[in-house]
mmCIF file of C-alpha atoms and ligand atoms in Angstrom:
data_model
loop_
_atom_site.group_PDB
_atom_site.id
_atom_site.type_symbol
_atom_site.label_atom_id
_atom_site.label_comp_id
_atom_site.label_asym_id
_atom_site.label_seq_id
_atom_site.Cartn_x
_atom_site.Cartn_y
_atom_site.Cartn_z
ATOM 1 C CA UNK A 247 70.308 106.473 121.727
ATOM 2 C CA UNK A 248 72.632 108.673 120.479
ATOM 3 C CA UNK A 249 72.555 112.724 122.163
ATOM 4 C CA UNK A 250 70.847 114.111 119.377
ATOM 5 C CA UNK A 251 72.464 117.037 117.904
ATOM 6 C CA UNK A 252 71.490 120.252 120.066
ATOM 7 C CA UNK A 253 69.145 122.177 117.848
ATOM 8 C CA UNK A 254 70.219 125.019 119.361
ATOM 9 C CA UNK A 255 73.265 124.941 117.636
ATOM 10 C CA UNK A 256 71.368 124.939 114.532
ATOM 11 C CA UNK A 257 69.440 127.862 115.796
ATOM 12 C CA UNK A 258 72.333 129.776 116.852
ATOM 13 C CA UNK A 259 73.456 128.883 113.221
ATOM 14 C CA UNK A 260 70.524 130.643 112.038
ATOM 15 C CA UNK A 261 70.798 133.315 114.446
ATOM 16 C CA UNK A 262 74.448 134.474 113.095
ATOM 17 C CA UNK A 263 73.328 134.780 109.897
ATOM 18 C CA UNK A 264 70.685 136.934 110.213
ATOM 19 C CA UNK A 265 73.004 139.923 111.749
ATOM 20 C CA UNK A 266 75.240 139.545 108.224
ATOM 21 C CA UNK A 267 71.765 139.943 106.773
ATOM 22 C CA UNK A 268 71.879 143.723 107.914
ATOM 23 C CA UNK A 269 69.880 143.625 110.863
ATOM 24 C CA UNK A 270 71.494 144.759 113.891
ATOM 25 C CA UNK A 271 75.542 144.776 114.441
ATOM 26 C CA UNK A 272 77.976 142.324 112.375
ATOM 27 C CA UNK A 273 79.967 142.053 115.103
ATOM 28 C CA UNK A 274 77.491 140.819 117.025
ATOM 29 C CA UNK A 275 77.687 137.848 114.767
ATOM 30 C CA UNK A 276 81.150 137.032 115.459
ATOM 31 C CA UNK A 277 80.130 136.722 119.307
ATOM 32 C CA UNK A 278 77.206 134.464 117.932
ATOM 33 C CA UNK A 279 79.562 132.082 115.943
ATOM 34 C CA UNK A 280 82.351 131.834 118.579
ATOM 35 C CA UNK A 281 79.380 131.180 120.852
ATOM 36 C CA UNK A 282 77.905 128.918 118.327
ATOM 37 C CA UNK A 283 81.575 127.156 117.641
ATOM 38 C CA UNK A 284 81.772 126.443 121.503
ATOM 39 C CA UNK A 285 78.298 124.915 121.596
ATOM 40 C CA UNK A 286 79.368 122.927 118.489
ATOM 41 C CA UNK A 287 82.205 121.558 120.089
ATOM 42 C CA UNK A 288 80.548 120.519 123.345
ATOM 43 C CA UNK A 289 77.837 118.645 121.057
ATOM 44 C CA UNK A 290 81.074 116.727 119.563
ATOM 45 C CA UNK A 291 82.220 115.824 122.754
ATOM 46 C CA UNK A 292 78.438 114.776 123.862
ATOM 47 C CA UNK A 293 78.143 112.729 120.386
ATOM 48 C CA UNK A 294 81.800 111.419 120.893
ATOM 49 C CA UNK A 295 81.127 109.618 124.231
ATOM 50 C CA UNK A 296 77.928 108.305 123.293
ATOM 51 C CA UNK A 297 79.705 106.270 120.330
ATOM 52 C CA UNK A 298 82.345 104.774 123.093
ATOM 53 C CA UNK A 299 80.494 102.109 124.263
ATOM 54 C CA UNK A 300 80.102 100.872 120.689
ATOM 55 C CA UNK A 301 83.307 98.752 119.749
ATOM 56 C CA UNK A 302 85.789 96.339 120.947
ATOM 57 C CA UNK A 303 89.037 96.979 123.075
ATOM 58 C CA UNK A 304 90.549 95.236 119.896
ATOM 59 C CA UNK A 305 89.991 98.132 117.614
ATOM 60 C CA UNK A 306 91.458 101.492 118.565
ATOM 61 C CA UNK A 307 92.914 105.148 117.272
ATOM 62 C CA UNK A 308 96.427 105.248 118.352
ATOM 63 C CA UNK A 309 98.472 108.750 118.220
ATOM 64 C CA UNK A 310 102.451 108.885 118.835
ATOM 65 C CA UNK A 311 105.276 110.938 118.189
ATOM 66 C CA UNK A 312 108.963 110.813 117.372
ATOM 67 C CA UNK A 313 111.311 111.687 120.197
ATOM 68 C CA UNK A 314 112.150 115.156 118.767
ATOM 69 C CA UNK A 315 108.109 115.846 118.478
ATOM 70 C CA UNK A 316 108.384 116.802 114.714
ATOM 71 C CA UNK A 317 106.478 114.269 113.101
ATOM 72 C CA UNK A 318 103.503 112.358 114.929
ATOM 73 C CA UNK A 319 101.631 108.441 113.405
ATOM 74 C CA UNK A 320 97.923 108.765 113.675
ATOM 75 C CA UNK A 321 96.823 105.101 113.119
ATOM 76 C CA UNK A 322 93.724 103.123 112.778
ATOM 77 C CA UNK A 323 93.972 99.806 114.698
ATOM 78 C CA UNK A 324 91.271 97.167 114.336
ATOM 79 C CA UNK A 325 93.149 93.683 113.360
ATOM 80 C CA UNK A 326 90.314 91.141 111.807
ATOM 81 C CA UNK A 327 88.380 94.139 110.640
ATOM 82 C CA UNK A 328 90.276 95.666 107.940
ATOM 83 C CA UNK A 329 90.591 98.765 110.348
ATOM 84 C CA UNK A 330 86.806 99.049 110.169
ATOM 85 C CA UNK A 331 85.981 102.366 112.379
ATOM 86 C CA UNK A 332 84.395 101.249 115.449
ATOM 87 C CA UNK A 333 81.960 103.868 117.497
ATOM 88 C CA UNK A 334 84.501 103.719 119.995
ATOM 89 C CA UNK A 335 87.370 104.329 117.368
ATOM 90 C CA UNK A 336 85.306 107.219 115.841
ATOM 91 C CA UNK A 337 85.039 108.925 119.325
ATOM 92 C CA UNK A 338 89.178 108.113 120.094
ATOM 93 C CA UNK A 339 89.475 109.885 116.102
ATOM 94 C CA UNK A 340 87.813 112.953 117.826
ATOM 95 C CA UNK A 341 90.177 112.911 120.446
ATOM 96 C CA UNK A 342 93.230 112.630 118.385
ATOM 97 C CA UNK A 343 92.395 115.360 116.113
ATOM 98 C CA UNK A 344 91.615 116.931 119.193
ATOM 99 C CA UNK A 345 95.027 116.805 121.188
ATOM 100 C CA UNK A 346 96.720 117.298 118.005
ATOM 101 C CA UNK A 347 94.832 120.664 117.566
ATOM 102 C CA UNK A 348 95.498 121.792 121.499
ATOM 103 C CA UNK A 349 97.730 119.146 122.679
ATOM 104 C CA UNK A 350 101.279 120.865 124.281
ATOM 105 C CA UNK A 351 103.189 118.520 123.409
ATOM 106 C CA UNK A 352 102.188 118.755 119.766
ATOM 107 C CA UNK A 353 102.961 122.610 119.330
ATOM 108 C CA UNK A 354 106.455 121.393 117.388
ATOM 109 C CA UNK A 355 104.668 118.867 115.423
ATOM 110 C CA UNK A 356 105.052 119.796 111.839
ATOM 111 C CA UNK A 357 103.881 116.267 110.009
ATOM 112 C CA UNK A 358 101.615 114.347 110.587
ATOM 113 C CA UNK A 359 101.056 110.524 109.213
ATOM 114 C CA UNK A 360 97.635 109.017 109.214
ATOM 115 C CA UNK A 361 97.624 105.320 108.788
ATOM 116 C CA UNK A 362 95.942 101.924 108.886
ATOM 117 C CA UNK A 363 97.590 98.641 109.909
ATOM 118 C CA UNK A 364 98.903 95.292 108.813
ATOM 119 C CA UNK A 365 97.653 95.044 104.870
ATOM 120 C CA UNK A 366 94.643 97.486 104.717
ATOM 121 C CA UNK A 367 94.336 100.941 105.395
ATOM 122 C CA UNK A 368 90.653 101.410 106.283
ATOM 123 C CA UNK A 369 87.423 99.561 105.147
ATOM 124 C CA UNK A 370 85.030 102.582 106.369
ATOM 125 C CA UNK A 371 82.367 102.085 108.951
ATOM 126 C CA UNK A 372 82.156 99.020 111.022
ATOM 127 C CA UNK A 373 79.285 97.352 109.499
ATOM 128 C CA UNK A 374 78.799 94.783 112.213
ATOM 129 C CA UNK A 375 77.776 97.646 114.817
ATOM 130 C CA UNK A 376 76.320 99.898 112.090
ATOM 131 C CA UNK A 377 73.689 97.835 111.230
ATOM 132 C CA UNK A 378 73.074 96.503 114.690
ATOM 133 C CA UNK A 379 72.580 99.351 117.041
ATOM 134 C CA UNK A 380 72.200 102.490 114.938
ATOM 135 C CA UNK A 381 69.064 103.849 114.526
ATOM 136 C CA UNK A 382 68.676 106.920 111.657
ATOM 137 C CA UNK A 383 68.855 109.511 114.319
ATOM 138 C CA UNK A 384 72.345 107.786 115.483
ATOM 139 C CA UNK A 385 73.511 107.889 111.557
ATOM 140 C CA UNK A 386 72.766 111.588 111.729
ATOM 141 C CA UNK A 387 74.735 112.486 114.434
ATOM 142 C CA UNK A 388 77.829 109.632 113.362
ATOM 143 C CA UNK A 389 78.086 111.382 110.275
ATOM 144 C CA UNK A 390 77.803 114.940 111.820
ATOM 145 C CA UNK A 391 80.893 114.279 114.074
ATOM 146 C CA UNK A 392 82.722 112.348 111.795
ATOM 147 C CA UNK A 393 82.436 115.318 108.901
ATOM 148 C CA UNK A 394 83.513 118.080 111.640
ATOM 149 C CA UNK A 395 86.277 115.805 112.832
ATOM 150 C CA UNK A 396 87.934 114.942 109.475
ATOM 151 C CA UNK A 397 87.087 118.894 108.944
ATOM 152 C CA UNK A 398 89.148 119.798 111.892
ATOM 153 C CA UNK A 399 91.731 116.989 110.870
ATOM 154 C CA UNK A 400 92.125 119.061 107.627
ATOM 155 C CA UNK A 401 92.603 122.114 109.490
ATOM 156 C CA UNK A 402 95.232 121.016 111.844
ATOM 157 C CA UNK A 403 98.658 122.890 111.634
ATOM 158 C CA UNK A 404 100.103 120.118 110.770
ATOM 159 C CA UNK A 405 101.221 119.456 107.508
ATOM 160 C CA UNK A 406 99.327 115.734 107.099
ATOM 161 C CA UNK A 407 99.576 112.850 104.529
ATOM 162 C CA UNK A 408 97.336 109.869 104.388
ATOM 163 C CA UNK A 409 99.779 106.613 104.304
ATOM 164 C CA UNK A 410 98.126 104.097 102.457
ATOM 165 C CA UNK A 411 99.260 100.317 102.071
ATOM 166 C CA UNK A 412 96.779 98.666 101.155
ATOM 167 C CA UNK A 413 92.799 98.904 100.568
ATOM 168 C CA UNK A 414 90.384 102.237 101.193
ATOM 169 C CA UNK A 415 86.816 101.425 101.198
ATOM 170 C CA UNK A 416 83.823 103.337 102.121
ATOM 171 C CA UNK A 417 84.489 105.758 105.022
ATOM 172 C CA UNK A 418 88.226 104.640 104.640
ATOM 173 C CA UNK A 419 88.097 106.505 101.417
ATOM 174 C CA UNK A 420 87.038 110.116 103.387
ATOM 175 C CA UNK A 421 89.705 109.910 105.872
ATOM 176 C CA UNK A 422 92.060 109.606 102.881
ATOM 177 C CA UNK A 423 90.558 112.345 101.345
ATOM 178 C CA UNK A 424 90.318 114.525 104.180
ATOM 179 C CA UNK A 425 94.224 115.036 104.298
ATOM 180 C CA UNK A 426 96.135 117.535 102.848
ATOM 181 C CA UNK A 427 98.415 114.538 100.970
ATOM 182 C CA UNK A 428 98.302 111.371 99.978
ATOM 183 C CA UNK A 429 100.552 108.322 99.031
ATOM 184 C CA UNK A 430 99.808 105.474 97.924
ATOM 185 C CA UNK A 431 101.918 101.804 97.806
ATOM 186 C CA UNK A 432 102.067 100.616 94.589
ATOM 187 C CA UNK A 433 99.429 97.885 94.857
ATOM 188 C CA UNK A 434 97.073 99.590 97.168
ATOM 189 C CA UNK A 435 93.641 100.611 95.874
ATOM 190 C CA UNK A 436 91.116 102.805 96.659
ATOM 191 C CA UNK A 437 86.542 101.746 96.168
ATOM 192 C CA UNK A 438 84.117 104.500 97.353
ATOM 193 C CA UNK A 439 81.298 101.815 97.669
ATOM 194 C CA UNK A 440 78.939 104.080 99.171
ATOM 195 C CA UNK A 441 76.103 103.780 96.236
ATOM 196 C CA UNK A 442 76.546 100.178 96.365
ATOM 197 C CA UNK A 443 75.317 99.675 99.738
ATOM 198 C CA UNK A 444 72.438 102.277 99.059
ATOM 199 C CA UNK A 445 74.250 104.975 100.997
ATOM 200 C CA UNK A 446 76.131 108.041 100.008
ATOM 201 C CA UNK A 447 79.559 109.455 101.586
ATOM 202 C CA UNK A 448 78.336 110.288 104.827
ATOM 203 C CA UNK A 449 81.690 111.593 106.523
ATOM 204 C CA UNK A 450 82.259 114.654 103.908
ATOM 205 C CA UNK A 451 84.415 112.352 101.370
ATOM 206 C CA UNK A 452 81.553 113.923 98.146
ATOM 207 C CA UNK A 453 82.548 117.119 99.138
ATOM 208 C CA UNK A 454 86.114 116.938 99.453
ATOM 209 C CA UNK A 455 86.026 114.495 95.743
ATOM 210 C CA UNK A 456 84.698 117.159 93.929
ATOM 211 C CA UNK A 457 86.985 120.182 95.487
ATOM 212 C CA UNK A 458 89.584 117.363 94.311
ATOM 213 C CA UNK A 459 88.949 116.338 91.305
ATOM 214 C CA UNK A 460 86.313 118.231 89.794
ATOM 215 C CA UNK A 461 82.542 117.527 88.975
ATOM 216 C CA UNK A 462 82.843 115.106 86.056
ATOM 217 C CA UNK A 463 85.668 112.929 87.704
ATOM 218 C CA UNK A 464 84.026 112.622 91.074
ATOM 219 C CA UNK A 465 80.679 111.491 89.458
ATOM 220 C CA UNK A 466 82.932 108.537 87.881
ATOM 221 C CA UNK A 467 84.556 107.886 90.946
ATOM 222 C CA UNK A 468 81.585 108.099 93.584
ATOM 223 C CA UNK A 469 78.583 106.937 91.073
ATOM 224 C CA UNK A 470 80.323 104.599 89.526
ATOM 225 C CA UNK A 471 81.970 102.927 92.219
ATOM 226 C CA UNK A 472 85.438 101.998 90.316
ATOM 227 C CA UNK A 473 88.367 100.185 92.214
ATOM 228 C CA UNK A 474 91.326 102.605 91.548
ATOM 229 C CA UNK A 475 94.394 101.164 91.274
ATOM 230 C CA UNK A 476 97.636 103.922 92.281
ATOM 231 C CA UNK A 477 98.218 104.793 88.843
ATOM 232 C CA UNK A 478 94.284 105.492 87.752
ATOM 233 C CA UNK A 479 94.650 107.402 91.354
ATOM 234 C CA UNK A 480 97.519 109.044 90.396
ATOM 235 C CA UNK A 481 96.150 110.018 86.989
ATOM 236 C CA UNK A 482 93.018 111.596 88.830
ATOM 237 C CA UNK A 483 94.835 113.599 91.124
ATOM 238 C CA UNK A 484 94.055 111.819 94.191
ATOM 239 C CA UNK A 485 97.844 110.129 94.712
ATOM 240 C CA UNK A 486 100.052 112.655 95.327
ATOM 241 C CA UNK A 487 102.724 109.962 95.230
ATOM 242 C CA UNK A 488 102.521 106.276 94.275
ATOM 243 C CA UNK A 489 105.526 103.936 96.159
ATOM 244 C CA UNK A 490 108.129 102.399 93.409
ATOM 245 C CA UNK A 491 107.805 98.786 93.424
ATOM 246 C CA UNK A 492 109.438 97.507 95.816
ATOM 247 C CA UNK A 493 109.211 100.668 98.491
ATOM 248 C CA UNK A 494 106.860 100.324 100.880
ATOM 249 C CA UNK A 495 104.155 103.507 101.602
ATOM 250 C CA UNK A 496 105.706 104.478 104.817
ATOM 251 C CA UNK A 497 109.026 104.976 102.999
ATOM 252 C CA UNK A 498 107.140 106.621 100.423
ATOM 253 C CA UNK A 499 105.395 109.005 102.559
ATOM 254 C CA UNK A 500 108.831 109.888 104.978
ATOM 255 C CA UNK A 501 110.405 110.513 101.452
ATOM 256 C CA UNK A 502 107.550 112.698 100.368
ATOM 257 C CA UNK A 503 106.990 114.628 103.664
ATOM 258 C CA UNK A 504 110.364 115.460 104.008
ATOM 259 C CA UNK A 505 110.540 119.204 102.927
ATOM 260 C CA UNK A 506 107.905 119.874 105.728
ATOM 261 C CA UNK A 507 109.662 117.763 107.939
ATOM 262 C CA UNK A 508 113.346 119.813 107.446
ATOM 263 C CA UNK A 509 111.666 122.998 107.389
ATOM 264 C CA UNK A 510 113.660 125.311 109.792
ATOM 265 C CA UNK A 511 110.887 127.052 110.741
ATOM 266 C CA UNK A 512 107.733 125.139 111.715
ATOM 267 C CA UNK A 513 105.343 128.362 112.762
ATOM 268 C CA UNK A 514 105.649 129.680 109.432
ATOM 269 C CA UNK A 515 104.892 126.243 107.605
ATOM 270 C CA UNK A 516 101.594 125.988 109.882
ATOM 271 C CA UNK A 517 101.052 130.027 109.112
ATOM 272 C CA UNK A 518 101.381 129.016 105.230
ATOM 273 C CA UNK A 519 99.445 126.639 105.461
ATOM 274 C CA UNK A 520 96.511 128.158 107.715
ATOM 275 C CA UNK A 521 96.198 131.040 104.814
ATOM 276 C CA UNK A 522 96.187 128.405 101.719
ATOM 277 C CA UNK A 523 93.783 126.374 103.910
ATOM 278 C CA UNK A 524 91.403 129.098 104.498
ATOM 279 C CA UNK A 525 91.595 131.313 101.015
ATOM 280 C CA UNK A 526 90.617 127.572 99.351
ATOM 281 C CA UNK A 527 87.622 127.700 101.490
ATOM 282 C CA UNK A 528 86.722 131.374 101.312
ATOM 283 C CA UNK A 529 85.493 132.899 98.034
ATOM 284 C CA UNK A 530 85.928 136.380 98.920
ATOM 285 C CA UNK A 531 89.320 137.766 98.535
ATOM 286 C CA UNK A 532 89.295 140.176 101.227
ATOM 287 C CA UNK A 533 88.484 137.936 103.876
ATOM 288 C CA UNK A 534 91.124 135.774 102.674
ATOM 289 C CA UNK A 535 93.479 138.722 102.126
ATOM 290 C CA UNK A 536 92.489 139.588 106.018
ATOM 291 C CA UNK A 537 93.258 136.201 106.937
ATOM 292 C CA UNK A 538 96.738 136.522 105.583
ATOM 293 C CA UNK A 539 97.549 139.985 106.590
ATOM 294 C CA UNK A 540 96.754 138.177 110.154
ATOM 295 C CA UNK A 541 98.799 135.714 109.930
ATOM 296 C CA UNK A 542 101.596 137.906 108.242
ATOM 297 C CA UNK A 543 101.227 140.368 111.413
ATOM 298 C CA UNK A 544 102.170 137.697 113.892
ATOM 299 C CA UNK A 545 105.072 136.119 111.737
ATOM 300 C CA UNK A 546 106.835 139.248 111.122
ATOM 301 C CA UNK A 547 109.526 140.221 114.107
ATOM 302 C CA UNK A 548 107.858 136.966 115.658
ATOM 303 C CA UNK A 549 110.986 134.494 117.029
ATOM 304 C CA UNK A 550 111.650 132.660 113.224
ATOM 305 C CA UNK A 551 111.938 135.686 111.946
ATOM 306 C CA UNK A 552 113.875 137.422 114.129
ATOM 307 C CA UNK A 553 115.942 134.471 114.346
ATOM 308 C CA UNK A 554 116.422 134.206 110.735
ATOM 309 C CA UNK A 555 117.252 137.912 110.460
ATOM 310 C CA UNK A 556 120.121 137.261 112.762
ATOM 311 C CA UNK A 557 121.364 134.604 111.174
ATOM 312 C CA UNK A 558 121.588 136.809 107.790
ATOM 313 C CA UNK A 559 123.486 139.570 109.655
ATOM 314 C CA UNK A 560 125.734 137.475 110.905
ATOM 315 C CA UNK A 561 126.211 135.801 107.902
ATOM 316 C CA UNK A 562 126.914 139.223 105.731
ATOM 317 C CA UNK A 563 129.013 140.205 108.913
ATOM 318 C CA UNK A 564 131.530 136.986 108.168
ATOM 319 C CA UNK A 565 131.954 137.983 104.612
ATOM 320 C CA UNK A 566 132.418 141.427 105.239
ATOM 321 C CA UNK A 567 135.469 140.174 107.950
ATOM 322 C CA UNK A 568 136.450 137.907 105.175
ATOM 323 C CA UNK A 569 136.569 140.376 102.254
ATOM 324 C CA UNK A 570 138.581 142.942 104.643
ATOM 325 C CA UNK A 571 141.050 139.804 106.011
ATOM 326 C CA UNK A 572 141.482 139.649 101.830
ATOM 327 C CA UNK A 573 142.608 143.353 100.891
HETATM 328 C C1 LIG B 5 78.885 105.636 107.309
HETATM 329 C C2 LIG B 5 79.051 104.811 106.139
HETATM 330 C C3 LIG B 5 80.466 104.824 105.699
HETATM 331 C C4 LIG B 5 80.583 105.762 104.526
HETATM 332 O O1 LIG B 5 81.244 105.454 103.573
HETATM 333 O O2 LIG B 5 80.075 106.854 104.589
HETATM 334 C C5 LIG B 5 81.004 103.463 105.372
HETATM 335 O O3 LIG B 5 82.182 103.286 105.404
HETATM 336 S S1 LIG B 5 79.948 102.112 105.021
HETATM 337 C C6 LIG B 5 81.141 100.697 104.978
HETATM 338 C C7 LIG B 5 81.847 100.635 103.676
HETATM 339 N N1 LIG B 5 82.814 99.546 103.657
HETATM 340 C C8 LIG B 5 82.562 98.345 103.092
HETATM 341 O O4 LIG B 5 81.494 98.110 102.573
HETATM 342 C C9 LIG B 5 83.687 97.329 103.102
HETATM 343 C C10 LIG B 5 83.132 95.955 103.510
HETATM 344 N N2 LIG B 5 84.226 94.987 103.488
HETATM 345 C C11 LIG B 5 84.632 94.384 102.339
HETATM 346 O O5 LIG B 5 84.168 94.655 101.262
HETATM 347 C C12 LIG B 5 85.755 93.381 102.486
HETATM 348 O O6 LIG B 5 85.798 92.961 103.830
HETATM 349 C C13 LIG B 5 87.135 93.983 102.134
HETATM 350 C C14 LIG B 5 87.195 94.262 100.637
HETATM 351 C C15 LIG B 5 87.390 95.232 102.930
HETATM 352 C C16 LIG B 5 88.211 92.931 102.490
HETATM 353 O O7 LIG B 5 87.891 91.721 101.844
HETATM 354 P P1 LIG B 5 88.770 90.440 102.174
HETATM 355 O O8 LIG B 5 88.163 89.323 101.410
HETATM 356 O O9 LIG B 5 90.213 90.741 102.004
HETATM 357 O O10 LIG B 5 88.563 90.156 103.727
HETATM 358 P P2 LIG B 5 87.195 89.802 104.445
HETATM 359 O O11 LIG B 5 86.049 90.295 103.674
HETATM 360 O O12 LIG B 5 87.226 88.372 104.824
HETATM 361 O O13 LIG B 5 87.296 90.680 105.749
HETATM 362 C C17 LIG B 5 88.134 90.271 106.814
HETATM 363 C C18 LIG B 5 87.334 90.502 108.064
HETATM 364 O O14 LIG B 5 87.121 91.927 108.202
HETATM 365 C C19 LIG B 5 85.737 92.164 108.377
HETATM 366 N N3 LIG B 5 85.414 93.478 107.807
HETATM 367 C C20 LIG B 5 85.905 93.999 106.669
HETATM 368 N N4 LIG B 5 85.361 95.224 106.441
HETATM 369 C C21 LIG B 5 84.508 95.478 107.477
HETATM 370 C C22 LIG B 5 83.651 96.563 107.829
HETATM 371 N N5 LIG B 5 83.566 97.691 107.083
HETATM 372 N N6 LIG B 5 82.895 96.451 108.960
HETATM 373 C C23 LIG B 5 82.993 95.333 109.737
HETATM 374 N N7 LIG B 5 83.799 94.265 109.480
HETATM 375 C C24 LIG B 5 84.537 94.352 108.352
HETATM 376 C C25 LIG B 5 85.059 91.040 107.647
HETATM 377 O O15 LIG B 5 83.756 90.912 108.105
HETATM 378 C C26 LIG B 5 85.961 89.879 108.011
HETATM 379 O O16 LIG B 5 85.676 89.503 109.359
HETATM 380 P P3 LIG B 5 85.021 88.086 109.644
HETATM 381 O O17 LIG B 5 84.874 88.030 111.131
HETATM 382 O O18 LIG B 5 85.983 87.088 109.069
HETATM 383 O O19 LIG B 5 83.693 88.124 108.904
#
């Protein structure tokens, strides 16, 4: 059995909103919700390691990096399974999005590449150990970590593309949606086959549809169950880029990436992208604009900047030499 969710959590929920409903101090909401954040992550953790025993040593979540720490591979590993999320793969997710949010080493990392294996990119769920060991109390809390991680793997600094070769079914389809990009091969295809096993998206993918594509689309997409090919993707907005025919999707996706990957100054990307990130998922514009100023405040005079300011100086201090070696 699953830890079931701590209903405190919910309660402390319930408790932060009720200060924003004028009784008693707003501020002592933000106490609540950092308090309420904490216990949410501890209740990840809990529901993390209860999914480990579920799954083969066969299937796995593997996270690298390149030598110079810019870009890191995210990748779903379960050969003979179509990449099929195990319990235990579902828990290592956690822990990748984890470390890449307060991992060191992953401070410099500026893309990020999430990826299946072999010929598919993800066929959702495990099935096999779904229907085997979960009861409807276990679904509840699967789903609950899996939405806050692919949450959190939206929110990462990191500027991330989903890399996909091949198929995305089911739950494979909501990690491919949770990213802030993604490419597609030119033969891949993409089924969210969630109504036709008498389920709905249950790791956040309806959500993320709609913010994507709109009402009417995602009801085509997620009620009707289509097979996109990349172009029907690309006409929907969900390929950001579709391979040329004979290129495969990681070449694609290095090609596509690269602006983030050159950038010159990494803290600013990741400060960019923190205020589009949150004024997309805050309707009031001066709690976005508050966001920004923040992240503005700690950019300016920060090292790029300063660095960069240098750099202009000493630039207009060559062609000032110059000009004066010309007279
Ligand atoms: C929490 C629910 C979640 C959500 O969306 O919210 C979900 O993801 S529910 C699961 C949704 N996914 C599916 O329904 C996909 C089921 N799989 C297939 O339709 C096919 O396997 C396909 C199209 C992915 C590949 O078909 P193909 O003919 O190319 O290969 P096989 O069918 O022979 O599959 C090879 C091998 O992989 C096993 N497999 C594939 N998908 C899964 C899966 N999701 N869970 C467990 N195992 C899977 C399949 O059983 C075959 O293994 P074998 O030992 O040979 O039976």
């Amino acid at each position: 059995m699953l830890v079931s969710r701590c209903a405190a959590t919910v309660g402390k929920a319930r408790r932060c909103a009720a200060p924003l409903r004028g009784h008693g101090s707003p501020w002592a909401c933000l106490g609540s919700r950092a308090a309420s954040a904490t216990a949410e992550r501890e209740d990840m953790a809990r529901i993390a390691d209860a999914l480990r025993p579920y799954g083969s040593e066969e299937g796995r979540v593997r996270l690298e990096k390149d030598a110079s720490g810019r870009q890191a591979w995210l990748s779903l590993v379960n050969p003979g399974k179509k990449n099929a999320l195990s319990g235990k793969m579902m828990a290592e997710l956690h822990d990748a999005v984890k470390e890449l949010r307060e991992g060191d080493e992953y401070k410099s990392t500026t893309t990020l590449f999430v990826q299946g294996t072999e010929d598919f990119f993800c066929s959702g769920a495990d099935l096999g150990i779904l229907m085997k060991k979960f009861t409807r109390q276990d679904g509840l809390d699967m789903s609950w970590l899996m939405q806050r991680t692919l949450h959190d793997l939206r929110a990462l600094p990191q500027i991330s593309v989903a890399v996909v070769n091949g198929g995305a079914m089911g739950g494979g389809t909501e990690i491919v949606l949770s990213t802030d990009f993604r490419v597609f091969q030119s033969k891949a295809n993409f089924r969210m086959v969630q109504t036709t096993l008498g389920l709905v998206p249950g790791w956040g993918g309806g959500t993320r549809l709609v913010n994507l594509v709109g009402r009417t689309k995602a009801l085509e997409v997620l009620c009707g169950a289509p097979k996109l090919d990349a172009d029907g993707l690309a006409e929907l907005g969900i390929a950001d880029c579709v391979s040329g025919p004979d290129e495969t999707a990681e070449a694609a996706a290095e090609r596509f990436m690269k602006p983030f990957y050159d950038a010159k100054y990494p803290g600013a990307v990741q400060g960019a992208k923190s205020i589009i990130g949150f004024a997309h998922d805050h309707s009031d514009i001066d709690v976005s604009l508050n966001h920004e100023r923040e992240v503005f405040s700690r950019a300016w005079q920060g090292e790029e900047n300063k660095h960069a300011l240098a750099e202009i100086d000493r630039a207009r201090q060559a062609r000032r030499a110059a000009q004066q070696q010309q007279k």
